[in-house]
């Protein structure tokens, strides 16, 4: 006899769910997805690759900071040899801030993207646009969380030249830990707004472009050679990221300008400026084109990071580094797709087979998983930590 229990399709209209129920369900499915050994392997792998890539490209990061701050001696990409010659090994003093952010944002990205991907799915956001919405959501949070260490790193990137030029008598921070512990929160969060806008806009584009590229490879990849697929999978993502970084660069420049001025603004040596005020000042002083001052340096930095990360990701895939994690994942019955939707379907099928209550809460629903749409085939569609540049 057929069961009389009502069922709920996971693609049903999501207005039946309360906000609390949506958050609870999104958290549960994200947690289930993150319990996959292969996802954990990729999270650690991605954070490590990004930290290594940031170290390789760190001199360019310092140069970008100087260019955005308007330093006359380090004013373009050609000044890189001069900067390295002046700073010597001191150029890497602020790197621990970037490395720390790489691991912290890696943890947030892998778990946070899955949470928001499921949350916005429950709100009825279509598969096609959901990567952009979920990426913007977790990107804004990552921007806020990374602001303190980014501020400390910026001060340490600039203080060497400030000491030589007599702007300060001694270094403000001896090290990144010293800056993180001794700097005031008002100083460390001074430029939080433009950094949040930058990361939200960048991750919105990054996840959207990458999901479209992965969808194309999943659909048409069999028509290309292995070399072409590798090229698209590595440099295609890099080009997508470069496009996103170019569009959001004005926010990056304003963030850099505000972080460069934060110490002097809080010491009373110059007027404090808001994000809007800094935008207006940049445009007033140099026109709209000045919002893209330093873009070549930023693009070179971005390309270097993505090349290192992309090559490292391919090496990890082809060298068998993930084999143990894949075997453990398969033995535990995790989805081979590893997408947020597939993880949710697996979780629902395994855990949520109870009668539908009057509240229509998914925690009391018997769920019938449905086939994933093409938009859902993006499988951990954007190893977020791997694909994200500094």
CSV table of C-alpha atoms in Angstrom, one decimal, residues 159-350:
chain,number,residue,atom,x,y,z
A,159,UNK,CA,56.3,51.8,7.0
A,160,UNK,CA,59.7,51.0,5.5
A,161,UNK,CA,59.5,53.9,3.2
A,162,UNK,CA,57.8,56.1,5.8
A,163,UNK,CA,60.8,55.6,8.1
A,164,UNK,CA,63.3,56.5,5.3
A,165,UNK,CA,61.3,59.6,4.4
A,166,UNK,CA,61.0,60.8,8.0
A,167,UNK,CA,57.2,60.5,8.2
A,168,UNK,CA,57.6,58.3,11.3
A,169,UNK,CA,60.5,58.0,13.6
A,170,UNK,CA,60.2,54.2,14.2
A,171,UNK,CA,58.3,51.3,12.7
A,172,UNK,CA,54.6,51.2,13.8
A,173,UNK,CA,54.4,47.4,13.9
A,174,UNK,CA,57.3,45.1,14.6
A,175,UNK,CA,55.5,42.1,13.1
A,176,UNK,CA,52.1,41.0,11.9
A,177,UNK,CA,51.2,39.4,15.3
A,178,UNK,CA,52.3,42.6,17.0
A,179,UNK,CA,50.1,44.7,14.8
A,180,UNK,CA,47.2,42.3,15.1
A,181,UNK,CA,47.4,42.4,18.9
A,182,UNK,CA,48.4,46.0,19.5
A,183,UNK,CA,46.5,47.9,16.8
A,184,UNK,CA,43.2,49.5,17.7
A,185,UNK,CA,40.1,48.0,16.2
A,186,UNK,CA,39.1,51.4,14.8
A,187,UNK,CA,42.4,51.4,12.9
A,188,UNK,CA,42.1,47.8,11.8
A,189,UNK,CA,38.6,48.2,10.5
A,190,UNK,CA,39.0,51.7,9.1
A,191,UNK,CA,38.8,50.5,5.5
A,192,UNK,CA,36.3,47.6,6.0
A,193,UNK,CA,33.6,49.0,3.7
A,194,UNK,CA,35.6,49.2,0.5
A,195,UNK,CA,37.2,45.8,1.1
A,196,UNK,CA,33.9,44.2,1.7
A,197,UNK,CA,32.5,45.7,-1.5
A,198,UNK,CA,35.6,44.6,-3.4
A,199,UNK,CA,35.5,41.0,-2.2
A,200,UNK,CA,31.7,40.7,-2.6
A,201,UNK,CA,31.9,42.0,-6.2
A,202,UNK,CA,34.9,39.9,-7.0
A,203,UNK,CA,33.5,36.7,-5.6
A,204,UNK,CA,30.1,37.4,-7.2
A,205,UNK,CA,31.8,37.4,-10.6
A,206,UNK,CA,34.4,34.7,-9.8
A,207,UNK,CA,31.8,32.1,-8.9
A,208,UNK,CA,29.5,33.0,-11.7
A,209,UNK,CA,32.2,32.9,-14.4
A,210,UNK,CA,33.6,29.7,-13.0
A,211,UNK,CA,30.3,28.0,-12.9
A,212,UNK,CA,29.6,28.9,-16.5
A,213,UNK,CA,33.0,27.6,-17.5
A,214,UNK,CA,32.7,24.4,-15.6
A,215,UNK,CA,29.2,23.9,-17.1
A,216,UNK,CA,30.7,24.3,-20.6
A,217,UNK,CA,33.5,21.8,-19.8
A,218,UNK,CA,31.0,19.3,-18.4
A,219,UNK,CA,28.8,19.6,-21.5
A,220,UNK,CA,31.4,20.1,-24.3
A,221,UNK,CA,34.6,19.0,-22.7
A,222,UNK,CA,34.6,15.6,-24.4
A,223,UNK,CA,35.0,17.4,-27.8
A,224,UNK,CA,38.4,18.9,-26.7
A,225,UNK,CA,41.7,17.2,-26.1
A,226,UNK,CA,43.2,16.7,-22.7
A,227,UNK,CA,45.6,19.6,-23.3
A,228,UNK,CA,42.7,22.0,-24.3
A,229,UNK,CA,40.7,21.0,-21.2
A,230,UNK,CA,43.7,21.6,-19.0
A,231,UNK,CA,44.3,25.0,-20.6
A,232,UNK,CA,40.7,26.0,-20.1
A,233,UNK,CA,40.6,24.6,-16.6
A,234,UNK,CA,43.7,26.5,-15.6
A,235,UNK,CA,44.0,29.7,-17.7
A,236,UNK,CA,40.3,30.0,-18.4
A,237,UNK,CA,39.7,30.5,-14.7
A,238,UNK,CA,42.6,32.9,-14.6
A,239,UNK,CA,41.2,35.1,-17.4
A,240,UNK,CA,37.8,35.0,-15.7
A,241,UNK,CA,39.4,36.2,-12.5
A,242,UNK,CA,41.3,38.9,-14.3
A,243,UNK,CA,38.1,40.2,-15.7
A,244,UNK,CA,36.5,40.3,-12.3
A,245,UNK,CA,39.5,41.9,-10.8
A,246,UNK,CA,39.5,44.7,-13.4
A,247,UNK,CA,35.8,45.5,-12.8
A,248,UNK,CA,36.2,45.7,-9.1
A,249,UNK,CA,39.5,47.5,-9.1
A,250,UNK,CA,38.2,51.0,-8.2
A,251,UNK,CA,37.1,49.5,-4.8
A,252,UNK,CA,40.6,47.9,-4.5
A,253,UNK,CA,42.3,51.2,-5.1
A,254,UNK,CA,40.0,53.1,-2.6
A,255,UNK,CA,40.7,50.3,-0.1
A,256,UNK,CA,44.4,50.7,-0.6
A,257,UNK,CA,44.3,54.4,-0.3
A,258,UNK,CA,42.2,54.3,2.9
A,259,UNK,CA,44.5,51.7,4.5
A,260,UNK,CA,47.5,53.7,3.6
A,261,UNK,CA,46.0,56.8,5.3
A,262,UNK,CA,44.4,54.9,8.3
A,263,UNK,CA,47.4,55.3,10.7
A,264,UNK,CA,47.8,59.0,10.1
A,265,UNK,CA,44.0,59.6,10.2
A,266,UNK,CA,43.7,57.9,13.6
A,267,UNK,CA,46.8,59.8,14.9
A,268,UNK,CA,45.1,63.1,14.0
A,269,UNK,CA,47.7,64.0,11.4
A,270,UNK,CA,45.2,64.0,8.6
A,271,UNK,CA,41.4,64.1,8.2
A,272,UNK,CA,39.5,60.9,8.3
A,273,UNK,CA,37.7,60.0,5.1
A,274,UNK,CA,34.8,57.7,4.3
A,275,UNK,CA,34.6,55.3,1.3
A,276,UNK,CA,32.4,57.8,-0.6
A,277,UNK,CA,34.7,60.7,0.3
A,278,UNK,CA,37.8,58.8,-0.8
A,279,UNK,CA,36.1,57.9,-4.1
A,280,UNK,CA,35.3,61.6,-4.6
A,281,UNK,CA,38.8,62.8,-3.8
A,282,UNK,CA,40.4,60.3,-6.1
A,283,UNK,CA,38.1,61.4,-9.0
A,284,UNK,CA,38.5,65.1,-8.1
A,285,UNK,CA,42.3,64.9,-8.1
A,286,UNK,CA,42.8,62.8,-11.2
A,287,UNK,CA,39.5,62.1,-13.0
A,288,UNK,CA,37.7,58.9,-13.5
A,289,UNK,CA,40.8,57.3,-15.0
A,290,UNK,CA,42.6,57.6,-11.7
A,291,UNK,CA,40.3,55.0,-10.2
A,292,UNK,CA,42.4,52.5,-12.3
A,293,UNK,CA,45.8,53.7,-11.2
A,294,UNK,CA,48.0,50.7,-10.5
A,295,UNK,CA,45.8,48.3,-12.5
A,296,UNK,CA,48.7,46.8,-14.5
A,297,UNK,CA,50.5,46.0,-11.2
A,298,UNK,CA,47.3,44.4,-9.8
A,299,UNK,CA,46.8,42.4,-13.0
A,300,UNK,CA,50.4,41.1,-12.9
A,301,UNK,CA,49.9,40.1,-9.3
A,302,UNK,CA,46.7,38.4,-10.0
A,303,UNK,CA,48.1,36.5,-13.0
A,304,UNK,CA,51.1,35.3,-11.0
A,305,UNK,CA,48.9,34.0,-8.2
A,306,UNK,CA,46.5,32.3,-10.5
A,307,UNK,CA,49.3,30.7,-12.5
A,308,UNK,CA,50.8,29.2,-9.3
A,309,UNK,CA,47.5,28.1,-8.0
A,310,UNK,CA,46.3,26.7,-11.3
A,311,UNK,CA,49.4,24.7,-11.9
A,312,UNK,CA,49.5,23.5,-8.3
A,313,UNK,CA,45.9,22.4,-8.6
A,314,UNK,CA,46.6,20.4,-11.7
A,315,UNK,CA,49.7,18.8,-10.1
A,316,UNK,CA,47.6,17.8,-7.1
A,317,UNK,CA,45.0,16.2,-9.3
A,318,UNK,CA,47.4,14.4,-11.6
A,319,UNK,CA,50.0,13.3,-8.9
A,320,UNK,CA,47.6,11.3,-6.9
A,321,UNK,CA,47.7,13.6,-3.8
A,322,UNK,CA,43.9,13.4,-3.6
A,323,UNK,CA,43.6,9.6,-4.1
A,324,UNK,CA,43.4,8.7,-0.4
A,325,UNK,CA,40.8,11.4,0.2
A,326,UNK,CA,38.8,10.2,-2.9
A,327,UNK,CA,38.8,6.6,-1.6
A,328,UNK,CA,37.7,7.7,1.9
A,329,UNK,CA,35.0,9.9,0.3
A,330,UNK,CA,33.7,7.0,-1.8
A,331,UNK,CA,33.8,4.6,1.1
A,332,UNK,CA,31.6,7.0,3.1
A,333,UNK,CA,29.1,7.3,0.3
A,334,UNK,CA,29.6,11.0,-0.5
A,335,UNK,CA,28.4,12.3,-3.9
A,336,UNK,CA,31.0,12.2,-6.6
A,337,UNK,CA,29.8,15.6,-7.8
A,338,UNK,CA,30.4,17.2,-4.4
A,339,UNK,CA,28.1,20.1,-5.4
A,340,UNK,CA,26.2,21.9,-2.7
A,341,UNK,CA,23.0,20.6,-4.4
A,342,UNK,CA,24.2,17.0,-4.6
A,343,UNK,CA,25.3,17.1,-1.0
A,344,UNK,CA,21.9,18.5,0.0
A,345,UNK,CA,20.1,15.8,-2.0
A,346,UNK,CA,22.2,13.0,-0.4
A,347,UNK,CA,21.6,14.5,3.0
A,348,UNK,CA,17.9,14.9,2.5
A,349,UNK,CA,17.5,11.4,1.2
A,350,UNK,CA,19.5,9.9,4.1
